[in-house]
Structure formats: structure tokens, C-alpha cells
mmCIF file with all atom_site columns, C-alpha atoms in Angstrom:
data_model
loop_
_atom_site.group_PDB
_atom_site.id
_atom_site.type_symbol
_atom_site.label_atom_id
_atom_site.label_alt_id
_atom_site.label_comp_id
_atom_site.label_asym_id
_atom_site.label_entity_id
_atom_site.label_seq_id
_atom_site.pdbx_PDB_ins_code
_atom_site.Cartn_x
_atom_site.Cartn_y
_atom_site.Cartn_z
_atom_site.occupancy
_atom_site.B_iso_or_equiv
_atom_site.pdbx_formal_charge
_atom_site.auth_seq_id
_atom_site.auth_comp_id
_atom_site.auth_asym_id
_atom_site.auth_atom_id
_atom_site.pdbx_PDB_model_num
ATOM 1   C CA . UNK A 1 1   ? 12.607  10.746  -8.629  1.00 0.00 ? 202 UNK A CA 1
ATOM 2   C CA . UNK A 1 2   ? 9.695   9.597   -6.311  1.00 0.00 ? 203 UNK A CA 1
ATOM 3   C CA . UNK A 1 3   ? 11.025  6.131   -4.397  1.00 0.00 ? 204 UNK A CA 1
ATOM 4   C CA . UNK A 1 4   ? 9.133   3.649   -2.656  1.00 0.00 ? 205 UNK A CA 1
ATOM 5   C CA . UNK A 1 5   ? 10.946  1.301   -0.011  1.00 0.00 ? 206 UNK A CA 1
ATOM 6   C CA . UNK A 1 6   ? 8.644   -1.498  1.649   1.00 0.00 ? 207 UNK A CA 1
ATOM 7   C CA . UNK A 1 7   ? 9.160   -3.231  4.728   1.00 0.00 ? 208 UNK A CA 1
ATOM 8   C CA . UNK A 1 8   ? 7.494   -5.678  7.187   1.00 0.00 ? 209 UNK A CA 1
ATOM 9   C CA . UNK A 1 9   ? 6.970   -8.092  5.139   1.00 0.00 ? 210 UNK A CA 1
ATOM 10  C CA . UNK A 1 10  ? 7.430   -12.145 6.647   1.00 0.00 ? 211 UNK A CA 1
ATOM 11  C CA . UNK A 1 11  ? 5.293   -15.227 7.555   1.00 0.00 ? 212 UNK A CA 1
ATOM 12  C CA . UNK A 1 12  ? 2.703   -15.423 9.898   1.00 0.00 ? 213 UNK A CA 1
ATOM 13  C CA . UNK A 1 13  ? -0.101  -18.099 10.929  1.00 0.00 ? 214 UNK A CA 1
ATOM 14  C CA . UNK A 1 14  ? -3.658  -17.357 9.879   1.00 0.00 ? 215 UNK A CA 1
ATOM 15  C CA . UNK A 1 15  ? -5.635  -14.955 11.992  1.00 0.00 ? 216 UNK A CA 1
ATOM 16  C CA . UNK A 1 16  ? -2.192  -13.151 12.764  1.00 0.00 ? 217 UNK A CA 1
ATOM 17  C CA . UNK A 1 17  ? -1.210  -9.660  12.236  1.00 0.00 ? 218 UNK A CA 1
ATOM 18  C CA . UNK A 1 18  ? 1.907   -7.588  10.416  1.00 0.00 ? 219 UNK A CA 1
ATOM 19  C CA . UNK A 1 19  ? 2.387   -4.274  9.869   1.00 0.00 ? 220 UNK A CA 1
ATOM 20  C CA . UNK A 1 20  ? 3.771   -3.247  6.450   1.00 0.00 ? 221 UNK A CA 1
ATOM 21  C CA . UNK A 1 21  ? 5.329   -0.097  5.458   1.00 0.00 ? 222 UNK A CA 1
ATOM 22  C CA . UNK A 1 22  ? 6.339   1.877   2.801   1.00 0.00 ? 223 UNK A CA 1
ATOM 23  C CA . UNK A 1 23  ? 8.884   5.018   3.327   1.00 0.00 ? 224 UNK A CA 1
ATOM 24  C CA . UNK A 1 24  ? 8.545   7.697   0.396   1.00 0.00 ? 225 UNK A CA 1
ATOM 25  C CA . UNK A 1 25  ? 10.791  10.196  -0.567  1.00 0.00 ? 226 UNK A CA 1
ATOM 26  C CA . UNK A 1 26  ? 11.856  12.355  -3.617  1.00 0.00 ? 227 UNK A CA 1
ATOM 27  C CA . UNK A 1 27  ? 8.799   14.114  -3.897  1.00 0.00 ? 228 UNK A CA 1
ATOM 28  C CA . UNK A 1 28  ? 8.563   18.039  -4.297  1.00 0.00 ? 229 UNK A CA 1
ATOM 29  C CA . UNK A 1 29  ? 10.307  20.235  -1.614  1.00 0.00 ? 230 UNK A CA 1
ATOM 30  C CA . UNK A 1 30  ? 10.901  17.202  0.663   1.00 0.00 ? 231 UNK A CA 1
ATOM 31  C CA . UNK A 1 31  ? 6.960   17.151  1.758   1.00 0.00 ? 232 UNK A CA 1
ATOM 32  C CA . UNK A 1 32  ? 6.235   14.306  1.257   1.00 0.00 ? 233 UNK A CA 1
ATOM 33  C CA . UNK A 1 33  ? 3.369   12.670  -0.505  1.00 0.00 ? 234 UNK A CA 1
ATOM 34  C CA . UNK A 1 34  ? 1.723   16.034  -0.722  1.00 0.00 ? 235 UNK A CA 1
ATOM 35  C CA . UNK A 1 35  ? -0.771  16.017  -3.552  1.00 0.00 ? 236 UNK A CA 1
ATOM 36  C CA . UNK A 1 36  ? -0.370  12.258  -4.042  1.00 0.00 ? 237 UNK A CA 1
ATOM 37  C CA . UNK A 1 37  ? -2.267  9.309   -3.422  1.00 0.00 ? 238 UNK A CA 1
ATOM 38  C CA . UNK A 1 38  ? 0.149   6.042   -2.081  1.00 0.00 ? 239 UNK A CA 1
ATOM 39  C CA . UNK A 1 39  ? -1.547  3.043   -3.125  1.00 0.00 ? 240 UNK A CA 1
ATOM 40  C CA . UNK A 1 40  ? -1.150  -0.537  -1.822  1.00 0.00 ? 241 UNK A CA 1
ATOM 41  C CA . UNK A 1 41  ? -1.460  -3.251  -4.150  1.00 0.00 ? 242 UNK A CA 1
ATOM 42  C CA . UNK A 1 42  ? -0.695  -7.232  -4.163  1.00 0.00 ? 243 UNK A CA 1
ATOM 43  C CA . UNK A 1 43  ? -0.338  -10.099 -6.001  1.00 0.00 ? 244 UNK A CA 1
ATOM 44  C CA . UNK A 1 44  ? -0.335  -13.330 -5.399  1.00 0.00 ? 245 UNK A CA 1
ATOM 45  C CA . UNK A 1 45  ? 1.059   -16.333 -7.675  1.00 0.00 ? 246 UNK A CA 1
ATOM 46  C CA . UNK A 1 46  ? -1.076  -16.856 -10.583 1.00 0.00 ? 247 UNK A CA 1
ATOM 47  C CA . UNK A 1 47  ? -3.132  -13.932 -9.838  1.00 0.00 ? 248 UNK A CA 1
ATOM 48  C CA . UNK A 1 48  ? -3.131  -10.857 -11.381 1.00 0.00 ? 249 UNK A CA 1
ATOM 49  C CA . UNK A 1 49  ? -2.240  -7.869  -9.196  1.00 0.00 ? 250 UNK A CA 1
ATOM 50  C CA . UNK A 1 50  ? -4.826  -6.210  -7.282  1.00 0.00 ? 251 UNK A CA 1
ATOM 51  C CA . UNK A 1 51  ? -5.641  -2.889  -5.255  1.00 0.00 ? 252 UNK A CA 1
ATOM 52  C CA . UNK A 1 52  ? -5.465  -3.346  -1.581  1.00 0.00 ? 253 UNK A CA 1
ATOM 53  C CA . UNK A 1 53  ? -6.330  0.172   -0.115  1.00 0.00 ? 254 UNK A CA 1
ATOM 54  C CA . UNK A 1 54  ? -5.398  4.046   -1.327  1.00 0.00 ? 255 UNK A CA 1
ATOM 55  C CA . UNK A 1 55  ? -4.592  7.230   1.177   1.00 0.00 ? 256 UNK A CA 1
ATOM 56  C CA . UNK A 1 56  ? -4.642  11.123  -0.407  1.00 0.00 ? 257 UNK A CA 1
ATOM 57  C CA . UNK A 1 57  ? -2.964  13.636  1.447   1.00 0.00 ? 258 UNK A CA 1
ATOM 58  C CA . UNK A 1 58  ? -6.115  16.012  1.214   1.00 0.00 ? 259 UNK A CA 1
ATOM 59  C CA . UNK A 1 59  ? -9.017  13.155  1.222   1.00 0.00 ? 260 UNK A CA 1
ATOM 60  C CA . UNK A 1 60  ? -7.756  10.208  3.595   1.00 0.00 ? 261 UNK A CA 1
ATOM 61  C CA . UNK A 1 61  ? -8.513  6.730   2.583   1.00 0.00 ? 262 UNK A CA 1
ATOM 62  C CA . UNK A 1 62  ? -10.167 6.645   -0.819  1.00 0.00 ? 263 UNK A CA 1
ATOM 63  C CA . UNK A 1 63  ? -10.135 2.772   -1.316  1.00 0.00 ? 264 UNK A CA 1
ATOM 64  C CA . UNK A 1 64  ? -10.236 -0.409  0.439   1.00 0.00 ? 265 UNK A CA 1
ATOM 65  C CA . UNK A 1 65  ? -10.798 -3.897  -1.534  1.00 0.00 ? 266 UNK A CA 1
ATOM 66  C CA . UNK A 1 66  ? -13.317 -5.985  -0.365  1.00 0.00 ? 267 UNK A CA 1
ATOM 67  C CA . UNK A 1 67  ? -11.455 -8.954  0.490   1.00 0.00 ? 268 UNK A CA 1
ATOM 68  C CA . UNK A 1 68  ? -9.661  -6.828  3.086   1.00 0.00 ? 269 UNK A CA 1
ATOM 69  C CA . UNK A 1 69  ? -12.115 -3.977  4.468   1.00 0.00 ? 270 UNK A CA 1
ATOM 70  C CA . UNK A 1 70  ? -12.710 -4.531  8.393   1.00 0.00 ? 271 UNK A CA 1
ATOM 71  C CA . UNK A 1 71  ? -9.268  -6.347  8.433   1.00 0.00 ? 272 UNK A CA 1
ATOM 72  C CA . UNK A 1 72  ? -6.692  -4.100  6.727   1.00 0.00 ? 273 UNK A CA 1
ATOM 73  C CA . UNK A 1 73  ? -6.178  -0.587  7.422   1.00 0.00 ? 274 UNK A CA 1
ATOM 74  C CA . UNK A 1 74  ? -3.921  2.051   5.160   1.00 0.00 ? 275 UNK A CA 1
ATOM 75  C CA . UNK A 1 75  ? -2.874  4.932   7.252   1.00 0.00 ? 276 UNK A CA 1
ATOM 76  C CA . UNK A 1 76  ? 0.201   7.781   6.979   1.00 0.00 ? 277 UNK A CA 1
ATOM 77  C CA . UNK A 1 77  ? 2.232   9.566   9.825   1.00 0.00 ? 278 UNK A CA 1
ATOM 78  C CA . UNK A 1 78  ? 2.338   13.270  10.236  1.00 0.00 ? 279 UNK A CA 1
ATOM 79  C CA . UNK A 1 79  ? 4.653   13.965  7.951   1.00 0.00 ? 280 UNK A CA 1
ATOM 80  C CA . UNK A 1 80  ? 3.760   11.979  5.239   1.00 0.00 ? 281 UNK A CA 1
ATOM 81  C CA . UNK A 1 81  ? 6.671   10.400  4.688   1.00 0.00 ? 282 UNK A CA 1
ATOM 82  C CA . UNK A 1 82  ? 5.792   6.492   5.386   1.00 0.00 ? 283 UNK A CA 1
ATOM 83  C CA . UNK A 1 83  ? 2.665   5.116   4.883   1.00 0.00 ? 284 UNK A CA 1
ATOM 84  C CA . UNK A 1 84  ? 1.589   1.912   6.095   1.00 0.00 ? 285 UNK A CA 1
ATOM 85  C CA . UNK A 1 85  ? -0.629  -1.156  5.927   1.00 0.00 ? 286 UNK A CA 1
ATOM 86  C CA . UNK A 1 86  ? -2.066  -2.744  9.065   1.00 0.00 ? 287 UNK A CA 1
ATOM 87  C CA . UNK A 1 87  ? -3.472  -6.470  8.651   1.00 0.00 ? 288 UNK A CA 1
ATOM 88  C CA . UNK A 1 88  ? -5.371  -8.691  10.678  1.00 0.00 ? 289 UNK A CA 1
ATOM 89  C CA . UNK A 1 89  ? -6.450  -11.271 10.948  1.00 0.00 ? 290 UNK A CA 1
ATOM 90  C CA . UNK A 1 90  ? -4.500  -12.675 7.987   1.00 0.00 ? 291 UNK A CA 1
ATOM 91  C CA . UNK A 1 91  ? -5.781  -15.300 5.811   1.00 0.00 ? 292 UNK A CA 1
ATOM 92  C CA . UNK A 1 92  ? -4.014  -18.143 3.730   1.00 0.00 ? 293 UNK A CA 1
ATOM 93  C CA . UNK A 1 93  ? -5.479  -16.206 0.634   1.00 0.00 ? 294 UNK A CA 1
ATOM 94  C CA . UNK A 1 94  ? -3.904  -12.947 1.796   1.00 0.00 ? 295 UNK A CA 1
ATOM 95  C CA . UNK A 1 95  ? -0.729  -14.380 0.459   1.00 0.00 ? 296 UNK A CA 1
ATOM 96  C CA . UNK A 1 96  ? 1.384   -12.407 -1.592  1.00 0.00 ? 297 UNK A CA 1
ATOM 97  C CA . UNK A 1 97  ? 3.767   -9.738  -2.314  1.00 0.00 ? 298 UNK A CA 1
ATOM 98  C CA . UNK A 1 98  ? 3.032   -6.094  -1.335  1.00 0.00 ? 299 UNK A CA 1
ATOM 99  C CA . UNK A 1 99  ? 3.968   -3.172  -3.222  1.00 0.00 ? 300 UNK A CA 1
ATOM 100 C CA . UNK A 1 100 ? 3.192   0.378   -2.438  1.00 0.00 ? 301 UNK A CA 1
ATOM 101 C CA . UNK A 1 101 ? 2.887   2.607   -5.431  1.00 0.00 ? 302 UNK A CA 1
ATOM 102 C CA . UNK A 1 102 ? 2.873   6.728   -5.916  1.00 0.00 ? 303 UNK A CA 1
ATOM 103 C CA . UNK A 1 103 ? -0.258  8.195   -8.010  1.00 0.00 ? 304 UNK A CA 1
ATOM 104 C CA . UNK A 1 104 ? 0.311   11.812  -8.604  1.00 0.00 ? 305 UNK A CA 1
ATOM 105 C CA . UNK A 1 105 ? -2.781  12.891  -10.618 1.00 0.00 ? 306 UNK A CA 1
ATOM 106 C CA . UNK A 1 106 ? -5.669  10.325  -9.401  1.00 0.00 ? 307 UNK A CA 1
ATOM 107 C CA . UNK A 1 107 ? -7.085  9.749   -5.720  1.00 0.00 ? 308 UNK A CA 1
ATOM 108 C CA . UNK A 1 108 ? -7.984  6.646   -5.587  1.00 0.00 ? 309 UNK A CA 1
ATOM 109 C CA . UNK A 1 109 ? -4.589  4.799   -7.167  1.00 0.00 ? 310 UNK A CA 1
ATOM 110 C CA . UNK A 1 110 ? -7.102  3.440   -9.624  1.00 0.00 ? 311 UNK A CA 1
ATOM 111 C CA . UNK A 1 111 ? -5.437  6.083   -12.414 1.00 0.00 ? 312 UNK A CA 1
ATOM 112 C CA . UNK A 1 112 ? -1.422  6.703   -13.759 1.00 0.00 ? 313 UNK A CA 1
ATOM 113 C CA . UNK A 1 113 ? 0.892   4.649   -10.695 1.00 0.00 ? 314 UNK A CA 1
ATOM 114 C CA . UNK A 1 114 ? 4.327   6.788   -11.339 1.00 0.00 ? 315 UNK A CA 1
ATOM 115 C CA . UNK A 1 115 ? 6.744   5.113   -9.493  1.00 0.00 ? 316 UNK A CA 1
ATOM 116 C CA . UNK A 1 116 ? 6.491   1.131   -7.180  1.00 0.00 ? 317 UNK A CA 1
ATOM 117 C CA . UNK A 1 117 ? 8.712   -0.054  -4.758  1.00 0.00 ? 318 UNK A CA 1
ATOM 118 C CA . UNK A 1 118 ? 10.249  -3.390  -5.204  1.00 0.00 ? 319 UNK A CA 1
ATOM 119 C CA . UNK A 1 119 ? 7.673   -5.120  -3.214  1.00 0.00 ? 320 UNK A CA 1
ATOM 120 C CA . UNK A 1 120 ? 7.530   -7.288  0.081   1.00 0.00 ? 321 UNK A CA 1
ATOM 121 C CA . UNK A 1 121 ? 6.643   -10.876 0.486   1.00 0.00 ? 322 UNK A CA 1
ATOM 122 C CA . UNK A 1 122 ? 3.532   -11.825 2.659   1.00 0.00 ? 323 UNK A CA 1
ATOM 123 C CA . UNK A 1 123 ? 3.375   -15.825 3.683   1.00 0.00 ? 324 UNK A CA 1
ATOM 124 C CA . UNK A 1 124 ? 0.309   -16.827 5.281   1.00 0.00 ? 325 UNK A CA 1
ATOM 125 C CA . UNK A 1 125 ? 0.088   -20.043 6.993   1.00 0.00 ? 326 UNK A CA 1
ATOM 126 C CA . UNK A 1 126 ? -3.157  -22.494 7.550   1.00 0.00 ? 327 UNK A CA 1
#
């Protein structure tokens, strides 16, 4: 019921910036992610997928990894509808593909993921 679409994805030189997002629909009512957290999470090849950063409609941003905090920023429109991820300052390491996911008991997206999108791929260049 509760669909994830990603965009944004593409290759960029290190130090550069994209913008990633993920649209939501098919929750309750039409309202969005009410009551959810949306969750972005990556993984690179060889590597097992990690968190990148977690918003809740009631307690903002609940999670930022590391490797990414001062450089990657998770943040929703109005309407929670589409969230996104801003990055800068991109690294070679930052390579990967990007998924968004839906949590609907958690806050953090560290719990139960109910539905991922199919993912967007993130080249880095040195």
C-alpha cells in the first residue's frame, strides 16, 4: 500500500552536491507520512546496507550517520508527501545506491522498514 519512488540520483565529482528525493504515497487518508518515520539508507558494493538519516512527522530528524552528519541533510515539504536528501560535499566513499524506506511503528528507522523504493544510484568521482 505505502510506495516509495526515488529520484535524483546520477554522477557527480567529489566535493559536489545532489539532491535526492523520495515521493510517498498510499498512506492513510492521503496525509502523507503522518505517524511515520521515512528513512534513508545506502549501500554500496560489497558493503552491507547502512542508515543514512531518519525524519518523524511529530519529532523531525531522529538520525544522521556519522559518515554524513555536517554534509547530508534529510528534510520533508509541508505536506509530507516527498522527503528528501541533500548532500554535499560528496565523497568517492559516498558511492552507492539510495533507497528511502517507510517505518510505521519506530522513529528512528532503526525498527520494522514496511515498504522501500527501488533505489537510486549515487556515482562519486575522485
Amino acid at each position: 500500500e505505502v510506495q516509495l519512488v526515488e529520484s535524483g540520483g546520477g554522477s557527480v565529482q567529489a566535493g559536489g552536491s545532489l539532491r535526492l528525493s523520495c515521493a510517498v504515497s498510499g498512506f492513510a487518508e492521503g496525509d502523507g507520512f503522518d505517524e511515520y518515520a521515512i528513512g534513508w539508507f545506502r549501500q554500496a558494493p560489497g558493503k552491507e546496507r547502512e542508515g543514512v538519516s531518519c525524519i518523524h512527522d511529530r519529532h523531525g530528524v531522529t538520525f544522521t550517520a556519522d559518515s554524513v552528519k555536517g554534509r547530508f541533510a534529510v528534510s520533508s515539504d509541508s505536506a509530507r508527501t516527498t522527503v528528501y536528501l541533500q548532500m554535499n560535499n560528496l565523497k568517492p566513499e559516498d558511492t552507492a545506491v539510495y533507497y528511502c524506506a517507510a517505518e510505521p511503528y519506530g522513529s528512528t528507522c532503526k525498527g520494522y522498514l514496511e515498504s522501500w523504493g527501488r533505489g537510486v544510484l549515487v556515482t562519486v568521482s575522485s
